[in-house]
XYZ file of N, CA and C in Angstrom:
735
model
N 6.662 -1.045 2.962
C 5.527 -1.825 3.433
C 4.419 -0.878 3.834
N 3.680 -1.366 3.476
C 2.439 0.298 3.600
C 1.857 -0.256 5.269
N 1.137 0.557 5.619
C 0.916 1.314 7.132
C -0.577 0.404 6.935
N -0.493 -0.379 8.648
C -0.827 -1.174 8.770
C -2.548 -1.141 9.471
N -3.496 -1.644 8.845
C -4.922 -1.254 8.712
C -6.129 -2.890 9.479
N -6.316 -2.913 10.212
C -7.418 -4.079 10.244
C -8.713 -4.201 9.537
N -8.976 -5.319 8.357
C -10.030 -5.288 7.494
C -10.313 -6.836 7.815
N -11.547 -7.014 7.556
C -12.007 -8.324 7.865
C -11.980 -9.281 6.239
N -11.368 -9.991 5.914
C -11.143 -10.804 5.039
C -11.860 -12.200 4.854
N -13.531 -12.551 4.914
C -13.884 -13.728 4.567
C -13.282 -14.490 5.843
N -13.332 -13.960 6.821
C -13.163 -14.863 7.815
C -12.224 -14.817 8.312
N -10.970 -13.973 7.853
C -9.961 -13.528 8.292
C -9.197 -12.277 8.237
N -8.913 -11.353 9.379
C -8.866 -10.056 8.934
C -7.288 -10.115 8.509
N -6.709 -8.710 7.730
C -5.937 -9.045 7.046
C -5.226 -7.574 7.798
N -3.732 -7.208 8.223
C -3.037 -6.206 8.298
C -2.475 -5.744 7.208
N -3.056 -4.343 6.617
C -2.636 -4.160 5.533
C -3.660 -3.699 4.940
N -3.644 -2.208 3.930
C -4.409 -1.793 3.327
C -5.067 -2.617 1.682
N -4.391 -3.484 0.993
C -5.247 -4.902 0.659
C -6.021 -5.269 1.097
N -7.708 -5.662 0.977
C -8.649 -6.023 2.009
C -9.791 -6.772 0.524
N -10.374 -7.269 0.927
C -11.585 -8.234 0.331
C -12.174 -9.414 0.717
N -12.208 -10.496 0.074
C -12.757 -11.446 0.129
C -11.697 -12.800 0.105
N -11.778 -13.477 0.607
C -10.871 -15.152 0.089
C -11.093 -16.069 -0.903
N -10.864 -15.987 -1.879
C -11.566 -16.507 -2.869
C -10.766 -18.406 -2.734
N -11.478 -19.175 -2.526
C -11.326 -20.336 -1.618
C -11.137 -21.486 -3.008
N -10.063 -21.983 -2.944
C -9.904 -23.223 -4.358
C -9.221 -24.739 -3.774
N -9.616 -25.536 -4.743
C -9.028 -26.836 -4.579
C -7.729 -27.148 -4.376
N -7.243 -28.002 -3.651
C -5.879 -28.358 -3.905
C -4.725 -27.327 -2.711
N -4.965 -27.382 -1.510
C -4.011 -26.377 -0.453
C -3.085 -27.065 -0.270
N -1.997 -26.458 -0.854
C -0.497 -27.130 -0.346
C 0.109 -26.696 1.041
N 0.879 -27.215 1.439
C 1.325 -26.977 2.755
C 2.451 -25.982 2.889
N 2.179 -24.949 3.866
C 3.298 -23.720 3.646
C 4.090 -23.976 5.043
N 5.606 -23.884 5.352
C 6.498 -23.409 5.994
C 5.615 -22.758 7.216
N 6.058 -23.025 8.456
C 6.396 -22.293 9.068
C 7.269 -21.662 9.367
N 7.081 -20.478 9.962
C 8.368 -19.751 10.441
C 8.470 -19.690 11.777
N 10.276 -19.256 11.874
C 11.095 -19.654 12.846
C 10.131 -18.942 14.167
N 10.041 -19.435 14.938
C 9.296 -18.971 16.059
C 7.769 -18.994 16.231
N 7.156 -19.677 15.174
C 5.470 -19.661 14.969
C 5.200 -21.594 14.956
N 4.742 -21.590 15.856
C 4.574 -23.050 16.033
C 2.853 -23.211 16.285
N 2.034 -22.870 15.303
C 0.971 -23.292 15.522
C 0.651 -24.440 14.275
N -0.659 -25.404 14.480
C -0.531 -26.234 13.111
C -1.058 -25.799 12.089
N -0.830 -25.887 10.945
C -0.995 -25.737 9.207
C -2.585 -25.792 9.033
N -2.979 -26.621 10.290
C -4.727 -27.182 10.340
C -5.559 -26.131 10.617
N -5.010 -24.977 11.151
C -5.740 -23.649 12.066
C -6.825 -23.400 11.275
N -8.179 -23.472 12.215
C -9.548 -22.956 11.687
C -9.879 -21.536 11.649
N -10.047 -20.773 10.785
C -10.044 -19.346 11.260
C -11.799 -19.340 12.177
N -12.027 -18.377 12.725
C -13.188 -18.024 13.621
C -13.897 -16.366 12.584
N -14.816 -16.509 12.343
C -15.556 -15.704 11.604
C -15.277 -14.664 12.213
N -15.091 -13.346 11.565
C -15.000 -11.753 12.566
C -16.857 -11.246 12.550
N -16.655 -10.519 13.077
C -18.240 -9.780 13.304
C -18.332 -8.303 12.656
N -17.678 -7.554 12.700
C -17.674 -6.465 11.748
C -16.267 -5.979 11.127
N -16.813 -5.206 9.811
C -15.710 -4.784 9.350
C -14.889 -3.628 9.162
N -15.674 -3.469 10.262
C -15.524 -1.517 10.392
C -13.891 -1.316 11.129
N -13.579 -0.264 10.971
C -12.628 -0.005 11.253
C -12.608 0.392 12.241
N -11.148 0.136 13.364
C -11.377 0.629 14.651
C -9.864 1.303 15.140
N -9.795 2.365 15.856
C -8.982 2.917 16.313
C -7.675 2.188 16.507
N -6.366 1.873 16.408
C -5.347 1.563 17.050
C -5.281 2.146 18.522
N -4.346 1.418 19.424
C -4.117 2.259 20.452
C -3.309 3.441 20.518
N -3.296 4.401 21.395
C -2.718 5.843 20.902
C -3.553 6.872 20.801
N -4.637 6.537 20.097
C -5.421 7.568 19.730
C -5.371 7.696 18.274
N -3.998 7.483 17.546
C -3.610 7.741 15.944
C -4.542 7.218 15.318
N -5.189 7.574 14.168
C -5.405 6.666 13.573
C -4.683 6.108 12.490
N -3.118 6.201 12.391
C -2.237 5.482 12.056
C -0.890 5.478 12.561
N -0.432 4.732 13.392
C 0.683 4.602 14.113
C 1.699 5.254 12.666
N 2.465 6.194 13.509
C 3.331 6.858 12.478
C 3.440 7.446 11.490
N 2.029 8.189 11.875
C 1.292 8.756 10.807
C 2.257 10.162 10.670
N 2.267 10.877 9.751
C 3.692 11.871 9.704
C 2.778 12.765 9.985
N 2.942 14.752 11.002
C 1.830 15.126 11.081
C 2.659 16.385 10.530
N 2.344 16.631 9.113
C 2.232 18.151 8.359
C 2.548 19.539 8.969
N 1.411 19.383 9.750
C 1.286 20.987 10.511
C 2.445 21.104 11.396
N 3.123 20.277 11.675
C 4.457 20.123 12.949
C 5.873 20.353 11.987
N 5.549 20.175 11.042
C 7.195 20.136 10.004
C 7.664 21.101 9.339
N 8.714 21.860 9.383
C 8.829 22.894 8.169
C 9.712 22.626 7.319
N 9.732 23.218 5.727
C 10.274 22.461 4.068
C 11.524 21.858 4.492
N 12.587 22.323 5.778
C 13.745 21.863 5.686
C 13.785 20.406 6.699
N 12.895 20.772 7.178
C 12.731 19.285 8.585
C 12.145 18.451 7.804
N 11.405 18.572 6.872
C 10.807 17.579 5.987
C 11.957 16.627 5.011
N 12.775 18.059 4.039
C 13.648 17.309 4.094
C 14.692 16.591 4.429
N 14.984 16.110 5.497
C 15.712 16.118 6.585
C 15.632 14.345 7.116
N 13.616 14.691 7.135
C 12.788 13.378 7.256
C 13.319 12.247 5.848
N 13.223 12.741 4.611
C 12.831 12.095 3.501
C 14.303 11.619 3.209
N 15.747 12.429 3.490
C 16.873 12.031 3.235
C 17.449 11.014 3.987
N 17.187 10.814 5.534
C 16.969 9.703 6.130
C 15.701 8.413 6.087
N 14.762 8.725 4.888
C 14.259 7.571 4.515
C 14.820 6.610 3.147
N 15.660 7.303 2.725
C 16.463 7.439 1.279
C 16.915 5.464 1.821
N 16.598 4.303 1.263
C 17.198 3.132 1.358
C 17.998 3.153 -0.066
N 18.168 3.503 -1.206
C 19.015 2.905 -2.162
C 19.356 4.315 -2.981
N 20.276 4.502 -3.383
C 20.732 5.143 -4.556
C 21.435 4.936 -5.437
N 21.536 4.425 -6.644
C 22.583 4.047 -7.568
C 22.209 4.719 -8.598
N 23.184 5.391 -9.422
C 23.083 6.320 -10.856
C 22.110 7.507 -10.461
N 21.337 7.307 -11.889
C 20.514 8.182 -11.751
C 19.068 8.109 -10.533
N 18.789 6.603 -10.075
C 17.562 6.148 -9.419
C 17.846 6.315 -7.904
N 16.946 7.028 -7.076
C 16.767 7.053 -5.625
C 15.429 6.740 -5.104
N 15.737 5.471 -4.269
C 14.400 5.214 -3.756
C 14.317 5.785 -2.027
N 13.362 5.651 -1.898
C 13.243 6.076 -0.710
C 11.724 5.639 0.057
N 12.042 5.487 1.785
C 10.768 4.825 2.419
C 9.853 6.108 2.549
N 8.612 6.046 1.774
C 7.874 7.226 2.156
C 7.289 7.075 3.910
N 7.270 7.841 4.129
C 6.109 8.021 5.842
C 4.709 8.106 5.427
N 4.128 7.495 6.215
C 2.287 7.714 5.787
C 1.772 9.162 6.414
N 0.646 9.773 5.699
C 0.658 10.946 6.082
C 1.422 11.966 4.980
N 2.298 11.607 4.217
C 2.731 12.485 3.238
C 2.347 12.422 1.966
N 1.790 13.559 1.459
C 1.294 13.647 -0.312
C 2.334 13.424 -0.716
N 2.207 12.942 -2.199
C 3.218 12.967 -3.371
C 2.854 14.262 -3.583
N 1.982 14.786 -4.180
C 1.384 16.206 -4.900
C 0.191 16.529 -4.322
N -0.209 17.766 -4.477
C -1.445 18.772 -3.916
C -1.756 20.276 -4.460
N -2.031 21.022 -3.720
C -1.984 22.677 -4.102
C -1.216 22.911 -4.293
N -0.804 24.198 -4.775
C 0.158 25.408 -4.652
C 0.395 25.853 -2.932
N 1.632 25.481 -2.409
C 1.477 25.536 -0.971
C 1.675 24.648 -0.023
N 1.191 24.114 -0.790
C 1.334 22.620 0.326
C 2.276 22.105 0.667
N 2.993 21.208 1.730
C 3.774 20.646 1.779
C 3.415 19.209 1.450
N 4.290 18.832 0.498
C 4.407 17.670 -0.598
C 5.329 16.956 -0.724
N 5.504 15.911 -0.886
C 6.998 14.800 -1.579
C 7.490 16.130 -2.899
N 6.645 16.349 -3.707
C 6.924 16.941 -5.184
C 6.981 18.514 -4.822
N 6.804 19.070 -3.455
C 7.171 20.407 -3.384
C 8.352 20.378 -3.205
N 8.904 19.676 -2.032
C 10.239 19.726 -1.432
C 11.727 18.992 -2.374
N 11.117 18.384 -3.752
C 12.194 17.735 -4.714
C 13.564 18.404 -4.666
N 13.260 19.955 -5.183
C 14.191 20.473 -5.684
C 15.345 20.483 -4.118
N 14.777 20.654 -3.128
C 15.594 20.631 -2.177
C 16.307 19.086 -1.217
N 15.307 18.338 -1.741
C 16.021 17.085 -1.862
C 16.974 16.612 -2.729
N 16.728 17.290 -3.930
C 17.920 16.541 -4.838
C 19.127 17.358 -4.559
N 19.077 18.522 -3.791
C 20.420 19.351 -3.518
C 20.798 18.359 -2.490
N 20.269 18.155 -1.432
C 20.454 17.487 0.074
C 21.234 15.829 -0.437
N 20.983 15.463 -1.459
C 21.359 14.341 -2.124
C 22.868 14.206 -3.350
N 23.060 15.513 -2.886
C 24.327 16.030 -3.678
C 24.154 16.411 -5.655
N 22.729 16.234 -5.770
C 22.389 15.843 -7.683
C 22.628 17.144 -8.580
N 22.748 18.355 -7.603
C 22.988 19.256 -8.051
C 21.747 20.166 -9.119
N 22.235 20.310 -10.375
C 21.014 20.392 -10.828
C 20.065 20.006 -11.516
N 19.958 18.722 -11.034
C 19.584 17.157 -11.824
C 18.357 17.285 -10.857
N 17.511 17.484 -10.886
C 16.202 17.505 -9.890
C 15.530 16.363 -10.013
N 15.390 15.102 -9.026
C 14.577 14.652 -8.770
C 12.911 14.620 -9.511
N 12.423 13.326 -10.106
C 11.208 13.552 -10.385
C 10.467 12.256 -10.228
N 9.334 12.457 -9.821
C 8.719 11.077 -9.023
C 8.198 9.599 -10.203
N 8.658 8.880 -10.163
C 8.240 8.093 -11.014
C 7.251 6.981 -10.554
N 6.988 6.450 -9.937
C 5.983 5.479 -8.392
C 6.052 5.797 -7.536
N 4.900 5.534 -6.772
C 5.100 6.412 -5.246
C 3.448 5.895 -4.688
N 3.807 5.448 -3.405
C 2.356 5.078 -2.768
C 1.424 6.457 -2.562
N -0.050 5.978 -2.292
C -0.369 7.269 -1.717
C -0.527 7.879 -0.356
N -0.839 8.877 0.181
C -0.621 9.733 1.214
C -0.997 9.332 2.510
N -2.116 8.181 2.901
C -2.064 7.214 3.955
C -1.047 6.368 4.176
N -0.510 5.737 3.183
C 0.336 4.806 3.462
C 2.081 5.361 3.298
N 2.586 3.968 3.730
C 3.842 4.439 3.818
C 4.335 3.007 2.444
N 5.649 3.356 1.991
C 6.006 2.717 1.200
C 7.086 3.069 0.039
N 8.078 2.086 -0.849
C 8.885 2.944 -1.503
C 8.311 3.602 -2.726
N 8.815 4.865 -2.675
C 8.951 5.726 -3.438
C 10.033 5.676 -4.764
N 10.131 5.670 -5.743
C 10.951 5.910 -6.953
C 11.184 6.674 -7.521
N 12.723 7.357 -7.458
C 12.642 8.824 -7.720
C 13.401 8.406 -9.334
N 14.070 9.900 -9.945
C 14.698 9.395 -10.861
C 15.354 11.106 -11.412
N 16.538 11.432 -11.285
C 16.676 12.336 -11.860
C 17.537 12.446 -13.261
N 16.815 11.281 -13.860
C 16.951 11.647 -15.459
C 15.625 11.491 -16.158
N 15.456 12.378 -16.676
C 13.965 12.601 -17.193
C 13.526 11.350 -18.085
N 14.812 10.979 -18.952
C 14.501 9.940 -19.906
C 14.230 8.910 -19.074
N 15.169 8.507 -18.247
C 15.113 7.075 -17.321
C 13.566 7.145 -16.894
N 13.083 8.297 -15.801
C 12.213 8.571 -15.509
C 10.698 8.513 -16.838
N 10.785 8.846 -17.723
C 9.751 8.773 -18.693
C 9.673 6.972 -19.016
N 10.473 6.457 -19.473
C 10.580 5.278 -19.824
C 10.090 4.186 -18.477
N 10.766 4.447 -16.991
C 9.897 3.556 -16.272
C 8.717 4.132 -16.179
N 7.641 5.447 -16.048
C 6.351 5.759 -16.213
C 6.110 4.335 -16.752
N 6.828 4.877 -18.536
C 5.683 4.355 -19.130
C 5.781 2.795 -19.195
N 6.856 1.552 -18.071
C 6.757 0.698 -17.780
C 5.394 0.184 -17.206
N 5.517 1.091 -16.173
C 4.182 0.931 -14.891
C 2.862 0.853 -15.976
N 2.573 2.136 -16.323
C 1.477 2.506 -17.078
C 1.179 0.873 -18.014
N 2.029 0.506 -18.500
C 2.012 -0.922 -20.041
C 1.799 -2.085 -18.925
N 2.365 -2.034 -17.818
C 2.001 -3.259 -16.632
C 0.544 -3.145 -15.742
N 0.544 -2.178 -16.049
C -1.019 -1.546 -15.079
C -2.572 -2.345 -16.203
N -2.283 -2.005 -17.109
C -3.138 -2.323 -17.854
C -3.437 -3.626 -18.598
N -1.987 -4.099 -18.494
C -1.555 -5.430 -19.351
C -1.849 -6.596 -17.742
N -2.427 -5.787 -16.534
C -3.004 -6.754 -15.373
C -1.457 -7.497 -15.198
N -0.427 -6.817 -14.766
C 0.725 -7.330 -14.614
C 1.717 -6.906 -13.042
N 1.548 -7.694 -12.045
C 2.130 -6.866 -10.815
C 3.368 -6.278 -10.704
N 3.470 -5.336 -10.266
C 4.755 -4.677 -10.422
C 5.494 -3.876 -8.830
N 4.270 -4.783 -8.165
C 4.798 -4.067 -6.634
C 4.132 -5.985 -5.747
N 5.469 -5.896 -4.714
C 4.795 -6.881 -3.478
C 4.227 -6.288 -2.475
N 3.466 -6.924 -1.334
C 3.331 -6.077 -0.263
C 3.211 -7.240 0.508
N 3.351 -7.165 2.008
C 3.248 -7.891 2.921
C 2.294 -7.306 4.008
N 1.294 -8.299 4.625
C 0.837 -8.561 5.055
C 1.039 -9.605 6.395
N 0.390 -9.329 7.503
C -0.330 -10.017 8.811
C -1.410 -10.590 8.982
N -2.256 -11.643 8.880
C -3.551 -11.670 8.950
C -3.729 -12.326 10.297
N -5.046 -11.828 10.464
C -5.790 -12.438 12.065
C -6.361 -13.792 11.730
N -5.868 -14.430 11.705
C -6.572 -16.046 11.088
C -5.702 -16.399 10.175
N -5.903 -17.108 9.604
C -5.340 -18.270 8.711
C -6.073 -18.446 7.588
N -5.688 -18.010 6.096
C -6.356 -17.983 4.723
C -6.451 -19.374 4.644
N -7.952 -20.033 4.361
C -8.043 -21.203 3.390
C -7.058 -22.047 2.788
N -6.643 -21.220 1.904
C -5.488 -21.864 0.716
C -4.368 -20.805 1.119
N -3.082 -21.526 0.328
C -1.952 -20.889 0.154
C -1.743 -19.994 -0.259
N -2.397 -19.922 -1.475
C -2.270 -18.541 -2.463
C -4.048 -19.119 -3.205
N -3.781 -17.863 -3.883
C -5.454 -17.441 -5.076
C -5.402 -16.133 -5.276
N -6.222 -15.551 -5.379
C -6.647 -14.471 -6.158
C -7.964 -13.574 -4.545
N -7.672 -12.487 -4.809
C -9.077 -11.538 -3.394
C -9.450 -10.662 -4.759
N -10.631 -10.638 -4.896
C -11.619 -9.867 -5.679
C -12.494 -9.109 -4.760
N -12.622 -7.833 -4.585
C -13.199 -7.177 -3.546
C -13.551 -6.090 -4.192
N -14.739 -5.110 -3.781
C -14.971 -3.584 -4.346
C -14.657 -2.932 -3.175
N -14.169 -1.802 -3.367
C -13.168 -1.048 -2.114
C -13.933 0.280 -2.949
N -13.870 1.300 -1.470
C -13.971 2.886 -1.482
C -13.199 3.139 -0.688
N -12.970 4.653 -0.817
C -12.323 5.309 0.045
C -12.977 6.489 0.942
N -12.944 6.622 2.598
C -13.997 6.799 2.979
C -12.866 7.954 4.274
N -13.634 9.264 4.167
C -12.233 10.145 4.877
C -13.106 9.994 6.500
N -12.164 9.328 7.003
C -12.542 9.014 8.966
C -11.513 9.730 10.167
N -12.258 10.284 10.178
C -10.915 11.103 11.692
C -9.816 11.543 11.166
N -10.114 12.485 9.675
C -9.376 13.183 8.817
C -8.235 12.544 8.253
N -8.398 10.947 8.200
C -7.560 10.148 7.167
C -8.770 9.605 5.982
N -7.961 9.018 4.825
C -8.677 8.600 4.301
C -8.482 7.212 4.330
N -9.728 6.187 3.943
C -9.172 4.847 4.216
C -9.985 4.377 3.587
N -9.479 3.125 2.940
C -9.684 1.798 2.275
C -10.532 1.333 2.964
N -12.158 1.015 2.380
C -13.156 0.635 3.164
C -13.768 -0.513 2.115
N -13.794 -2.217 2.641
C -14.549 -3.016 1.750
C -16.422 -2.559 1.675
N -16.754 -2.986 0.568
C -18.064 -2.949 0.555
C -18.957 -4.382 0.066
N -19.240 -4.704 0.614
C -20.205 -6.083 0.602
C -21.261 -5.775 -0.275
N -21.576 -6.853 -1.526
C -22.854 -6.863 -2.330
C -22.900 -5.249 -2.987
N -21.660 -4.684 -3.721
C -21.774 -3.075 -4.065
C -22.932 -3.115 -5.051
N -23.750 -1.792 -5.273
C -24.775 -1.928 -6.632
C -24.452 -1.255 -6.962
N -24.845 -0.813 -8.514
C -24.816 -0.223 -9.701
C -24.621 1.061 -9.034
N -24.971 1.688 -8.510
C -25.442 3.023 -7.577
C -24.026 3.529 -6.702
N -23.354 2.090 -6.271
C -22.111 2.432 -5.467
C -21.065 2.670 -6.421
N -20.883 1.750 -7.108
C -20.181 2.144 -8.435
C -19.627 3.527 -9.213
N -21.268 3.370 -9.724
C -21.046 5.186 -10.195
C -20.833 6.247 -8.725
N -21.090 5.960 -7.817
C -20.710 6.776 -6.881
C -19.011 6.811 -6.080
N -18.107 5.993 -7.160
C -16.916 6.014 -6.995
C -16.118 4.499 -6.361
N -17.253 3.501 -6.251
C -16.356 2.406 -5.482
C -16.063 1.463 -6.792
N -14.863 0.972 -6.516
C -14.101 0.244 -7.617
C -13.750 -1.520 -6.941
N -13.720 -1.799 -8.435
C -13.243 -3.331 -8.329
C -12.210 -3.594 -8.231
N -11.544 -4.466 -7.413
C -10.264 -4.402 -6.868
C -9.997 -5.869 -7.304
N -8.765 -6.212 -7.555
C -8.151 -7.597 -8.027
C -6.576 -7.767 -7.496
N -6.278 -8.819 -6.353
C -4.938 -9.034 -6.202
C -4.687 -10.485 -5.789
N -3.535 -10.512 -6.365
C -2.994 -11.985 -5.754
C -2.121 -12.183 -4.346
N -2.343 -13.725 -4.067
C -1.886 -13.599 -2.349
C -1.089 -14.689 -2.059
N -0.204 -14.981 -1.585
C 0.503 -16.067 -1.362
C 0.818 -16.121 0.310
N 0.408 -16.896 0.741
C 0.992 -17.642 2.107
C 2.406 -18.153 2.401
N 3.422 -17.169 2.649
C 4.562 -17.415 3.312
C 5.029 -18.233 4.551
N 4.335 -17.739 5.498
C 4.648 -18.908 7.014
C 3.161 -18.222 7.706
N 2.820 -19.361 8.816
C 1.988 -19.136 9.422
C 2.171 -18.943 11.047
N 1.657 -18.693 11.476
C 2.204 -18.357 12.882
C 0.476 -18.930 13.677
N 0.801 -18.684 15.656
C -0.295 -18.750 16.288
C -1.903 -18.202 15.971
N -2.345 -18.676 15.099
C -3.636 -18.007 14.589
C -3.553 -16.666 13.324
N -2.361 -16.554 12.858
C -1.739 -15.765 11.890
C -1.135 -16.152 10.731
N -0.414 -15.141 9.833
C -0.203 -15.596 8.482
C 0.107 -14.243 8.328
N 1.597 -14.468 7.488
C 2.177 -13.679 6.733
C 1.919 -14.046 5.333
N 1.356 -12.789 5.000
C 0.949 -12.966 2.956
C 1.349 -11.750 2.620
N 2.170 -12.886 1.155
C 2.336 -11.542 0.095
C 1.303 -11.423 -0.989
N 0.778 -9.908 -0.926
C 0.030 -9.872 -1.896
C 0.586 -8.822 -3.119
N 0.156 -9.019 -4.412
C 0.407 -8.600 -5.693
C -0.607 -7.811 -6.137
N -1.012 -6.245 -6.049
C -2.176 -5.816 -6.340
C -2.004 -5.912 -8.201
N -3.076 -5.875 -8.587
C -3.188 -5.484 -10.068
C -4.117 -4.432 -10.652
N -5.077 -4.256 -9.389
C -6.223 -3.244 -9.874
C -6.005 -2.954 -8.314
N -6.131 -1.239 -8.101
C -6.631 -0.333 -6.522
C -7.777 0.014 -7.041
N -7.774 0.895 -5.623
C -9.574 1.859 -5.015
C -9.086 2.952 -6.055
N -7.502 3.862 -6.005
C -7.139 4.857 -6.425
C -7.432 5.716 -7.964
């Protein structure tokens, strides 16, 4: 589940690096509540006032943000073998921490520096680990390893044929501050990425021009579904199909 961000959403802000607009349609069916959320299905959201981003408490600017300069190659891996949730055959997934690259310099500490010593720590011997999906370095989320090159080449080139063919291939969940319109639809939003208090972050942009564009901000497309609603809240899953990345 990626590392959790306040963006203002058309009237409702959304937890979760997903952020845009509500794209608002006919016909709202009625969603479930969940066990312990007893507010009504009727909830009006209240307009937000800006969309800027604002500190969590702490000081972090991401609760659990992993911090680099504090870790050395073996404590890292150490970190990543206790994030390890599944292994079967050749495939190991694992919960990344936000704050960690997949890849970088020569030097760096990386998901893809520390492999070879993960796949020992994992018993694979000399079957090395190689990254096949993987969120990026703000967020947290699973990772897909694969230490068979073929297995590994063949899901690539899954992702890659789903990426393009506008086909989701990842869920994500979401919190929102309000209550979406409809159940589900579609958020069409242009997103940049904007480096703040030495993270980088997912920033919407309202009315982008030609000018923002070529200057790197992208059109973003995902789908959203309304699971249960809670006191002025809402759990949504969303389906990206197009990122900022």
């Amino acid at each position: 589940m990626r590392t959790v961000l306040a963006r203002e959403m058309g009237g409702c802000s959304v937890l979760g690096r997903i952020c845009g607009v509500w794209r608002r349609r006919p016909g709202v069916r009625a969603v479930p509540k969940a066990p312990g959320f007893d507010t009504e299905a009727g909830h009006q959201l209240r307009p937000r006032g800006s969309s800027k981003w604002s500190r969590p408490l702490g000081g972090q600017p991401f609760p659990g943000l992993l911090q680099l300069e504090n870790l050395s190659r073996e404590e890292l891996v150490d970190v990543l073998r206790a994030a390890v949730v599944d292994q079967k055959g050749p495939l190991v997934t694992l919960n990344k921490p936000p704050g960690l690259p997949v890849t970088g310099k020569p030097g760096e500490l990386t998901l893809f520096s520390v492999l070879p010593e993960l796949s020992q720590s994992l018993g694979l011997g000399d079957q090395e680990l190689q990254v096949v999906q993987a969120s990026g370095k703000e967020t947290s989320g699973l990772v897909l390893l694969s230490s068979c090159p073929q297995t590994a080449s063949r899901l690539q080139k899954f992702f890659i044929y789903s990426r393009r063919a506008q086909r989701p291939t990842a869920t994500y969940c979401a919190v929102t501050d309000g209550i979406p319109a409809t159940s589900e639809g579609k958020i069409q939003a242009a997103l940049k990425l904007e480096h703040i208090d030495g993270v980088d972050l997912v920033i919407p942009v309202k009315s982008p021009s030609r000018k923002d564009f070529q200057e790197g901000v992208k059109r973003t497309l995902s789908h959203f579904h309304v699971v249960a609603m809670g006191s002025g809240c809402a759990l949504v899953q969303l389906q990206p199909l197009t990122g900022p990345g």
